Amino acid sequence: MGTKVLKLHGPCAALPTPFRNGAVDFAALERLCQRQIDHGTAALVPCGPTGEAPLLTPGEHHRIVERTVAAAAGRVPVIAGAGSHSTQTAVEVARSAELAGAQALLCITPCYMEPTQAGLIAHFQAIHDAVGIPIILHDVPPRIVRPLADATIERLAELPRIVGMTDATGDIERMARLRWRLGDRFLLLSGDDAKQAAHRLAGGDGCISVTANVTPALSAALYRACDDGQTEAVARLEGILAPLHAALVLEANPIPVKRALHRLGLMVDGLRLPLTPLGAMGDMKLAKVLQTVLPLEKEAEAVRTVPGRPPVRSRAA
């Protein structure tokens, strides 16, 4: 499965954690996983920022990863979030996720603290040395204080199990620069749904996607269109998905995506404090977007096409 992670390509669903009456709703989690796999998602990513990882107990984190691995059943890799501002805690979470069966780890740059680049190298090396599965760095400037410098990424890429990075800056020039420096051996994933097509067309490998939770088939179709050189289809899909990308950041992630999945009947709209439900104005905007995009998602799910166009030929990853 490590080899499958190295060949990762396409949208990877950043799974929200379903809660019902304050507890993790594992039945809903399994439904989310199955829907993603059925409609072309390349990997499942539980217990990341979208999964409210800081609000989970260590036991919940372990069980969520374990149940996601069981639901995936080897069909797609499971990349478990394993981050903390504490290096010791991050190591413990990473070991737990590995024991739970994760095929790779998504390790976010420490938040709140302000380590130097040398400190970041030491942090990620400690996680690397504690586990035996691949690690994908997660650089998300809106959620952290100290982003990874290019030179730091190059240093970390020398470690055998650090195999890629998710970049949520939306900086396509940075992605192209890192591709030139690191070559094809290093996975470069987008953490910005709105820039995922541009990222792929510039040589990126995929996206840790929030939007894919709502529209897995359309998200997968976007990557097929990019790979097949279907420029009109790419533009059409971007036009369809752009309002949804915007709606899913009306409030802090995962508040809007949980409301969207609740409207789809896939989970209860449960959050843990300090997160609170989507406000009335945001809910109205989201509902309007869903009314437009969901029929097109159903069409794509049924026939694996770009809505309004002939079938898009699937290309093997």
Short mmCIF file of C-alpha atoms in Angstrom, two decimals:
data_model
loop_
_atom_site.label_atom_id
_atom_site.label_comp_id
_atom_site.label_asym_id
_atom_site.label_seq_id
_atom_site.Cartn_x
_atom_site.Cartn_y
_atom_site.Cartn_z
CA MET A 1 0.00 0.00 0.00
CA GLY A 2 3.00 2.30 0.47
CA THR A 3 3.58 2.04 -3.28
CA LYS A 4 -0.05 3.04 -3.87
CA VAL A 5 0.51 6.17 -1.76
CA LEU A 6 3.56 7.04 -3.83
CA LYS A 7 1.39 6.80 -6.98
CA LEU A 8 -1.41 8.84 -5.45
CA HIS A 9 -3.32 10.87 -8.03
CA GLY A 10 -6.55 12.85 -7.88
CA PRO A 11 -8.89 14.14 -5.17
CA CYS A 12 -8.31 12.84 -1.63
CA ALA A 13 -11.29 13.44 0.64
CA ALA A 14 -10.51 15.33 3.84
CA LEU A 15 -13.16 13.54 5.87
CA PRO A 16 -15.17 15.36 8.53
CA THR A 17 -15.81 13.45 11.74
CA PRO A 18 -19.55 12.75 12.15
CA PHE A 19 -20.87 13.28 15.67
CA ARG A 20 -24.23 12.16 17.02
CA ASN A 21 -25.21 13.23 20.54
CA GLY A 22 -21.60 14.18 21.20
CA ALA A 23 -20.10 10.80 20.23
CA VAL A 24 -18.44 9.73 16.99
CA ASP A 25 -21.04 8.29 14.60
CA PHE A 26 -19.11 5.41 13.08
CA ALA A 27 -22.01 4.23 10.90
CA ALA A 28 -22.12 7.66 9.25
CA LEU A 29 -18.33 7.64 8.85
CA GLU A 30 -18.51 4.33 6.99
CA ARG A 31 -21.23 5.71 4.70
CA LEU A 32 -19.06 8.71 3.88
CA CYS A 33 -16.11 6.43 3.07
CA GLN A 34 -18.17 4.14 0.85
CA ARG A 35 -19.64 7.05 -1.12
CA GLN A 36 -16.18 8.48 -1.73
CA ILE A 37 -14.75 5.19 -2.96
CA ASP A 38 -17.77 4.50 -5.16
CA HIS A 39 -17.34 7.79 -7.01
CA GLY A 40 -13.63 7.99 -7.72
CA THR A 41 -11.88 9.49 -4.72
CA ALA A 42 -8.18 8.57 -4.69
CA ALA A 43 -7.64 8.40 -0.92
CA LEU A 44 -9.40 8.92 2.41
CA VAL A 45 -7.96 11.42 4.89
CA PRO A 46 -9.47 11.10 8.39
CA CYS A 47 -8.47 13.07 11.49
CA GLY A 48 -7.04 16.10 9.72
CA PRO A 49 -8.18 19.70 10.30
CA THR A 50 -11.48 18.93 8.53
CA GLY A 51 -11.93 16.00 10.92
CA GLU A 52 -11.70 18.29 13.98
CA ALA A 53 -8.58 16.40 15.06
CA PRO A 54 -7.70 18.76 17.95
CA LEU A 55 -11.13 18.06 19.45
CA LEU A 56 -10.76 14.25 19.43
CA THR A 57 -9.52 12.11 22.30
CA PRO A 58 -6.57 9.79 21.55
CA GLY A 59 -8.93 6.81 21.70
CA GLU A 60 -11.37 8.40 19.27
CA HIS A 61 -8.55 9.25 16.88
CA HIS A 62 -7.33 5.66 16.89
CA ARG A 63 -10.80 4.19 16.35
CA ILE A 64 -11.66 6.63 13.55
CA VAL A 65 -8.52 5.66 11.66
CA GLU A 66 -9.17 1.97 12.34
CA ARG A 67 -12.76 2.15 11.07
CA THR A 68 -11.75 4.18 8.01
CA VAL A 69 -9.14 1.55 7.14
CA ALA A 70 -11.78 -1.16 7.53
CA ALA A 71 -14.21 0.74 5.30
CA ALA A 72 -11.54 1.31 2.65
CA ALA A 73 -10.73 -2.42 2.66
CA GLY A 74 -7.57 -1.86 0.62
CA ARG A 75 -9.39 -0.19 -2.26
CA VAL A 76 -7.84 3.23 -1.64
CA PRO A 77 -5.13 4.31 0.79
CA VAL A 78 -5.97 5.89 4.13
CA ILE A 79 -3.81 8.89 4.99
CA ALA A 80 -4.37 9.66 8.66
CA GLY A 81 -3.91 13.10 10.13
CA ALA A 82 -1.23 12.97 12.81
CA GLY A 83 -0.29 16.44 13.87
CA SER A 84 0.14 18.49 17.03
CA HIS A 85 2.01 21.58 18.17
CA SER A 86 3.70 19.19 20.63
CA THR A 87 6.26 16.93 18.98
CA GLN A 88 5.80 14.25 21.65
CA THR A 89 2.04 14.21 21.11
CA ALA A 90 2.46 14.15 17.33
CA VAL A 91 4.75 11.12 17.66
CA GLU A 92 2.22 9.32 19.87
CA VAL A 93 -0.64 10.06 17.47
CA ALA A 94 1.46 8.95 14.49
CA ARG A 95 2.32 5.64 16.16
CA SER A 96 -1.33 5.10 17.06
CA ALA A 97 -2.46 5.78 13.47
CA GLU A 98 0.12 3.34 12.15
CA LEU A 99 -1.09 0.66 14.57
CA ALA A 100 -4.65 1.38 13.46
CA GLY A 101 -3.67 0.44 9.91
CA ALA A 102 -3.12 3.79 8.17
CA GLN A 103 -1.04 3.50 5.02
CA ALA A 104 0.40 7.02 5.38
CA LEU A 105 0.32 10.05 7.65
CA LEU A 106 -0.59 13.68 7.01
CA CYS A 107 1.47 15.75 9.43
CA ILE A 108 0.61 19.42 9.80
CA THR A 109 3.17 22.06 10.66
CA PRO A 110 2.85 22.90 14.38
CA CYS A 111 0.33 25.64 15.10
CA TYR A 112 0.48 28.36 17.79
CA MET A 113 4.19 27.75 18.54
CA GLU A 114 6.78 29.64 16.50
CA PRO A 115 9.62 27.18 15.85
CA THR A 116 12.53 28.04 13.61
CA GLN A 117 13.00 26.13 10.37
CA ALA A 118 15.56 24.02 12.24
CA GLY A 119 12.89 23.28 14.83
CA LEU A 120 10.45 22.24 12.11
CA ILE A 121 13.04 19.87 10.65
CA ALA A 122 13.62 18.32 14.09
CA HIS A 123 9.84 18.03 14.67
CA PHE A 124 9.16 16.16 11.44
CA GLN A 125 12.28 14.04 11.75
CA ALA A 126 11.13 12.87 15.18
CA ILE A 127 7.82 11.72 13.69
CA HIS A 128 9.64 10.15 10.73
CA ASP A 129 11.96 8.17 13.00
CA ALA A 130 9.07 6.90 15.13
CA VAL A 131 7.05 5.23 12.36
CA GLY A 132 7.55 2.98 9.36
CA ILE A 133 4.95 4.38 6.94
CA PRO A 134 5.10 7.29 4.47
CA ILE A 135 4.57 10.86 5.69
CA ILE A 136 3.04 13.75 3.77
CA LEU A 137 3.81 17.20 5.14
CA HIS A 138 0.83 19.53 5.53
CA ASP A 139 1.63 23.22 5.12
CA VAL A 140 -1.51 25.29 5.83
CA PRO A 141 -0.52 28.92 6.50
CA PRO A 142 -4.01 30.06 7.67
CA ARG A 143 -3.84 27.52 10.53
CA ILE A 144 -0.18 27.81 11.50
CA VAL A 145 2.36 30.44 12.52
CA ARG A 146 5.52 29.22 10.79
CA PRO A 147 5.15 27.89 7.21
CA LEU A 148 7.71 25.54 5.72
CA ALA A 149 10.44 27.22 3.70
CA ASP A 150 11.41 25.66 0.36
CA ALA A 151 14.86 24.80 1.70
CA THR A 152 13.26 23.05 4.70
CA ILE A 153 11.06 20.96 2.42
CA GLU A 154 14.12 19.95 0.39
CA ARG A 155 15.91 18.88 3.58
CA LEU A 156 12.94 16.88 4.79
CA ALA A 157 12.52 15.26 1.37
CA GLU A 158 15.90 13.61 1.89
CA LEU A 159 14.35 11.44 4.63
CA PRO A 160 13.18 8.16 3.09
CA ARG A 161 9.64 8.14 4.48
CA ILE A 162 8.78 11.80 3.86
CA VAL A 163 7.25 11.35 0.43
CA GLY A 164 5.23 14.49 -0.27
CA MET A 165 3.60 17.72 0.81
CA THR A 166 0.18 19.33 0.78
CA ASP A 167 0.41 23.06 0.07
CA ALA A 168 -2.64 25.15 0.98
CA THR A 169 -1.09 28.47 -0.06
CA GLY A 170 -2.60 28.27 -3.56
CA ASP A 171 0.79 29.38 -4.89
CA ILE A 172 1.11 27.58 -8.22
CA GLU A 173 4.56 29.05 -8.85
CA ARG A 174 5.78 27.51 -5.61
CA MET A 175 4.46 24.11 -6.66
CA ALA A 176 6.25 24.37 -10.02
CA ARG A 177 9.43 25.46 -8.25
CA LEU A 178 9.31 22.51 -5.86
CA ARG A 179 8.59 20.11 -8.72
CA TRP A 180 11.71 21.35 -10.51
CA ARG A 181 13.80 20.96 -7.35
CA LEU A 182 12.43 17.65 -6.11
CA GLY A 183 11.40 15.85 -9.30
CA ASP A 184 8.60 13.35 -9.74
CA ARG A 185 9.61 11.26 -6.72
CA PHE A 186 7.97 13.74 -4.32
CA LEU A 187 4.18 14.02 -4.15
CA LEU A 188 2.88 17.56 -4.47
CA LEU A 189 -0.74 17.93 -3.37
CA SER A 190 -2.91 21.02 -3.27
CA GLY A 191 -4.74 21.98 -0.11
CA ASP A 192 -6.80 24.59 -1.93
CA ASP A 193 -9.86 23.25 -3.75
CA ALA A 194 -10.22 26.41 -5.83
CA LYS A 195 -6.73 25.99 -7.28
CA GLN A 196 -6.71 22.22 -7.78
CA ALA A 197 -7.12 22.23 -11.57
CA ALA A 198 -4.38 24.82 -12.05
CA HIS A 199 -2.22 22.81 -9.63
CA ARG A 200 -2.74 19.59 -11.62
CA LEU A 201 -2.15 21.24 -14.97
CA ALA A 202 1.12 22.69 -13.64
CA GLY A 203 2.34 19.23 -12.62
CA GLY A 204 0.72 18.58 -9.24
CA ASP A 205 -0.46 15.14 -8.19
CA GLY A 206 -3.77 15.72 -6.43
CA CYS A 207 -5.67 17.63 -3.77
CA ILE A 208 -6.58 17.10 -0.13
CA SER A 209 -10.13 18.17 -0.83
CA VAL A 210 -13.01 19.38 1.32
CA THR A 211 -15.26 19.85 -1.72
CA ALA A 212 -14.91 16.18 -2.70
CA ASN A 213 -16.96 15.28 0.39
CA VAL A 214 -19.98 16.88 -1.29
CA THR A 215 -19.19 16.21 -4.97
CA PRO A 216 -16.88 13.20 -5.25
CA ALA A 217 -17.87 12.36 -8.83
CA LEU A 218 -17.47 15.91 -10.13
CA SER A 219 -14.14 16.24 -8.32
CA ALA A 220 -12.87 13.02 -9.88
CA ALA A 221 -14.17 14.14 -13.30
CA LEU A 222 -12.16 17.35 -13.00
CA TYR A 223 -8.92 15.36 -12.70
CA ARG A 224 -9.83 13.10 -15.60
CA ALA A 225 -10.55 16.15 -17.73
CA CYS A 226 -7.20 17.70 -16.78
CA ASP A 227 -5.35 14.49 -17.65
CA ASP A 228 -7.16 14.02 -20.94
CA GLY A 229 -6.49 17.58 -22.08
CA GLN A 230 -10.22 18.39 -22.15
CA THR A 231 -9.83 22.14 -21.71
CA GLU A 232 -13.51 22.91 -22.27
CA ALA A 233 -14.52 20.26 -19.75
CA VAL A 234 -12.02 21.60 -17.20
CA ALA A 235 -13.45 25.09 -17.58
CA ARG A 236 -17.02 23.79 -17.31
CA LEU A 237 -16.27 21.78 -14.18
CA GLU A 238 -14.43 24.65 -12.57
CA GLY A 239 -17.45 26.83 -13.26
CA ILE A 240 -19.75 24.27 -11.63
CA LEU A 241 -17.56 23.77 -8.58
CA ALA A 242 -16.40 27.35 -7.92
CA PRO A 243 -19.58 28.43 -6.06
CA LEU A 244 -19.36 25.30 -3.91
CA HIS A 245 -15.70 25.97 -3.06
CA ALA A 246 -16.74 29.46 -1.94
CA ALA A 247 -19.73 28.22 0.04
CA LEU A 248 -17.61 25.71 1.95
CA VAL A 249 -15.43 28.51 3.37
CA LEU A 250 -18.29 30.83 4.41
CA GLU A 251 -17.35 29.93 7.97
CA ALA A 252 -14.48 27.95 9.46
CA ASN A 253 -13.95 24.46 8.05
CA PRO A 254 -15.64 21.99 8.70
CA ILE A 255 -18.76 23.97 9.67
CA PRO A 256 -20.16 24.43 6.13
CA VAL A 257 -19.22 20.98 4.80
CA LYS A 258 -20.91 19.31 7.75
CA ARG A 259 -24.08 21.28 7.05
CA ALA A 260 -23.88 20.30 3.38
CA LEU A 261 -23.52 16.61 4.23
CA HIS A 262 -26.38 16.92 6.70
CA ARG A 263 -28.54 18.33 3.91
CA LEU A 264 -27.55 15.30 1.83
CA GLY A 265 -28.76 13.01 4.62
CA LEU A 266 -25.30 11.55 5.18
CA MET A 267 -24.68 12.70 8.75
CA VAL A 268 -26.06 14.70 11.64
CA ASP A 269 -24.88 18.31 11.71
CA GLY A 270 -22.86 17.79 14.91
CA LEU A 271 -19.84 19.88 15.93
CA ARG A 272 -17.73 20.18 19.05
CA LEU A 273 -17.09 23.47 20.79
CA PRO A 274 -15.65 25.94 20.12
CA LEU A 275 -17.18 25.26 16.67
CA THR A 276 -20.85 26.15 16.32
CA PRO A 277 -23.43 25.45 13.58
CA LEU A 278 -23.52 27.43 10.35
CA GLY A 279 -25.34 30.76 10.69
CA ALA A 280 -28.65 31.44 8.99
CA MET A 281 -27.22 33.65 6.24
CA GLY A 282 -24.49 31.16 5.41
CA ASP A 283 -26.99 28.33 5.44
CA MET A 284 -29.17 30.12 2.89
CA LYS A 285 -26.20 30.71 0.59
CA LEU A 286 -25.05 27.11 0.92
CA ALA A 287 -28.54 25.76 0.24
CA LYS A 288 -28.78 27.80 -2.95
CA VAL A 289 -25.44 26.48 -4.20
CA LEU A 290 -26.37 22.88 -3.38
CA GLN A 291 -29.65 23.24 -5.24
CA THR A 292 -27.65 23.95 -8.40
CA VAL A 293 -24.70 21.61 -8.03
CA LEU A 294 -26.24 18.42 -6.60
CA PRO A 295 -28.26 17.48 -9.72
CA LEU A 296 -25.03 17.75 -11.72
CA GLU A 297 -23.23 15.60 -9.16
CA LYS A 298 -25.97 12.97 -9.50
CA GLU A 299 -25.53 13.03 -13.27
CA ALA A 300 -21.79 12.58 -12.94
CA GLU A 301 -22.24 9.75 -10.43
CA ALA A 302 -24.60 7.93 -12.78
CA VAL A 303 -22.64 8.12 -16.01
CA ARG A 304 -19.09 9.28 -15.10
CA THR A 305 -19.28 12.24 -17.46
CA VAL A 306 -18.78 15.96 -17.37
CA PRO A 307 -22.35 17.34 -17.23
CA GLY A 308 -23.44 18.46 -20.67
CA ARG A 309 -20.60 16.61 -22.46
CA PRO A 310 -19.87 13.08 -23.78
CA PRO A 311 -18.25 10.65 -21.33
CA VAL A 312 -14.75 11.59 -20.16
CA ARG A 313 -12.35 8.72 -20.70
CA SER A 314 -10.90 7.50 -17.41
CA ARG A 315 -7.13 7.37 -17.26
CA ALA A 316 -5.29 4.99 -14.98
CA ALA A 317 -3.31 6.63 -12.18
#
